[in-house]
Amino acid sequence: EFVVYVLQRFFSMSSDQATAIMLNVHQRGVGVCGVYSYEVAEAKATQVMDYARQNEHPLQLQIEKD
């Protein structure tokens, strides 16, 4: 539920979109949250990681170039 909430809050996904990505990550170990400019991706990553730490959640994410 935490991951779905994060995807909805920080990446503006619907519940169905967020659930599909969460399941993909659970099954394959990776998923794509979106394609952004480096600056936007970096800002979103910082926001998400800060939120995960505040909630003591071991969420991990990575920014990759396309």
PDB file of C-alpha atoms in Angstrom:
ATOM      1  CA  GLU A   1       0.000   0.000   0.000  1.00  0.00           C
ATOM      2  CA  PHE A   2       2.880   2.378   0.730  1.00  0.00           C
ATOM      3  CA  VAL A   3       4.335   2.026  -2.759  1.00  0.00           C
ATOM      4  CA  VAL A   4       0.933   2.503  -4.400  1.00  0.00           C
ATOM      5  CA  TYR A   5       0.360   5.629  -2.308  1.00  0.00           C
ATOM      6  CA  VAL A   6       3.795   7.036  -3.233  1.00  0.00           C
ATOM      7  CA  LEU A   7       3.161   6.429  -6.938  1.00  0.00           C
ATOM      8  CA  GLN A   8      -0.186   8.192  -6.691  1.00  0.00           C
ATOM      9  CA  ARG A   9       1.079  11.115  -4.614  1.00  0.00           C
ATOM     10  CA  PHE A  10       4.411  11.864  -6.262  1.00  0.00           C
ATOM     11  CA  PHE A  11       3.824  10.600  -9.807  1.00  0.00           C
ATOM     12  CA  SER A  12       0.116  11.474 -10.219  1.00  0.00           C
ATOM     13  CA  MET A  13      -0.893   7.914 -11.061  1.00  0.00           C
ATOM     14  CA  SER A  14      -4.334   6.420 -10.769  1.00  0.00           C
ATOM     15  CA  SER A  15      -4.847   3.576  -8.327  1.00  0.00           C
ATOM     16  CA  ASP A  16      -4.885   1.083 -11.210  1.00  0.00           C
ATOM     17  CA  GLN A  17      -1.667   2.453 -12.747  1.00  0.00           C
ATOM     18  CA  ALA A  18       0.126   2.495  -9.399  1.00  0.00           C
ATOM     19  CA  THR A  19      -1.006  -1.028  -8.550  1.00  0.00           C
ATOM     20  CA  ALA A  20       0.170  -2.353 -11.925  1.00  0.00           C
ATOM     21  CA  ILE A  21       3.626  -0.824 -11.460  1.00  0.00           C
ATOM     22  CA  MET A  22       3.854  -2.070  -7.878  1.00  0.00           C
ATOM     23  CA  LEU A  23       3.016  -5.617  -8.999  1.00  0.00           C
ATOM     24  CA  ASN A  24       5.565  -5.395 -11.819  1.00  0.00           C
ATOM     25  CA  VAL A  25       8.248  -4.311  -9.357  1.00  0.00           C
ATOM     26  CA  HIS A  26       7.259  -7.105  -6.987  1.00  0.00           C
ATOM     27  CA  GLN A  27       7.473  -9.732  -9.746  1.00  0.00           C
ATOM     28  CA  ARG A  28      10.438  -8.440 -11.769  1.00  0.00           C
ATOM     29  CA  GLY A  29      12.329  -6.298  -9.285  1.00  0.00           C
ATOM     30  CA  VAL A  30      12.105  -3.121 -11.375  1.00  0.00           C
ATOM     31  CA  GLY A  31       9.538  -0.710 -12.750  1.00  0.00           C
ATOM     32  CA  VAL A  32       9.317   2.666 -14.473  1.00  0.00           C
ATOM     33  CA  CYS A  33       7.573   5.541 -12.700  1.00  0.00           C
ATOM     34  CA  GLY A  34       7.877   7.942 -15.601  1.00  0.00           C
ATOM     35  CA  VAL A  35      10.148   9.767 -18.008  1.00  0.00           C
ATOM     36  CA  TYR A  36      11.242  13.224 -16.868  1.00  0.00           C
ATOM     37  CA  SER A  37      14.003  15.732 -17.436  1.00  0.00           C
ATOM     38  CA  TYR A  38      16.979  15.022 -15.195  1.00  0.00           C
ATOM     39  CA  GLU A  39      16.151  17.978 -12.937  1.00  0.00           C
ATOM     40  CA  VAL A  40      12.546  16.878 -12.419  1.00  0.00           C
ATOM     41  CA  ALA A  41      13.577  13.242 -11.903  1.00  0.00           C
ATOM     42  CA  GLU A  42      16.156  14.281  -9.325  1.00  0.00           C
ATOM     43  CA  ALA A  43      13.616  16.431  -7.455  1.00  0.00           C
ATOM     44  CA  LYS A  44      11.024  13.645  -7.448  1.00  0.00           C
ATOM     45  CA  ALA A  45      13.614  11.119  -6.270  1.00  0.00           C
ATOM     46  CA  THR A  46      14.607  13.379  -3.388  1.00  0.00           C
ATOM     47  CA  GLN A  47      10.977  13.937  -2.384  1.00  0.00           C
ATOM     48  CA  VAL A  48      10.183  10.223  -2.494  1.00  0.00           C
ATOM     49  CA  MET A  49      13.290   9.159  -0.591  1.00  0.00           C
ATOM     50  CA  ASP A  50      12.697  11.808   2.092  1.00  0.00           C
ATOM     51  CA  TYR A  51       9.096  10.642   2.450  1.00  0.00           C
ATOM     52  CA  ALA A  52      10.148   6.983   2.647  1.00  0.00           C
ATOM     53  CA  ARG A  53      12.739   7.764   5.338  1.00  0.00           C
ATOM     54  CA  GLN A  54      10.201   9.781   7.349  1.00  0.00           C
ATOM     55  CA  ASN A  55       7.918   6.742   7.268  1.00  0.00           C
ATOM     56  CA  GLU A  56      10.755   4.285   7.953  1.00  0.00           C
ATOM     57  CA  HIS A  57      10.080   2.466   4.707  1.00  0.00           C
ATOM     58  CA  PRO A  58      12.958   0.742   2.861  1.00  0.00           C
ATOM     59  CA  LEU A  59      11.808   1.992  -0.546  1.00  0.00           C
ATOM     60  CA  GLN A  60      14.579   2.278  -3.126  1.00  0.00           C
ATOM     61  CA  LEU A  61      14.609   4.091  -6.428  1.00  0.00           C
ATOM     62  CA  GLN A  62      17.065   4.888  -9.143  1.00  0.00           C
ATOM     63  CA  ILE A  63      17.296   7.538 -11.844  1.00  0.00           C
ATOM     64  CA  GLU A  64      18.416   6.196 -15.216  1.00  0.00           C
ATOM     65  CA  LYS A  65      19.140   7.924 -18.496  1.00  0.00           C
ATOM     66  CA  ASP A  66      16.999   6.773 -21.390  1.00  0.00           C
TER      67      ASP A  66
END
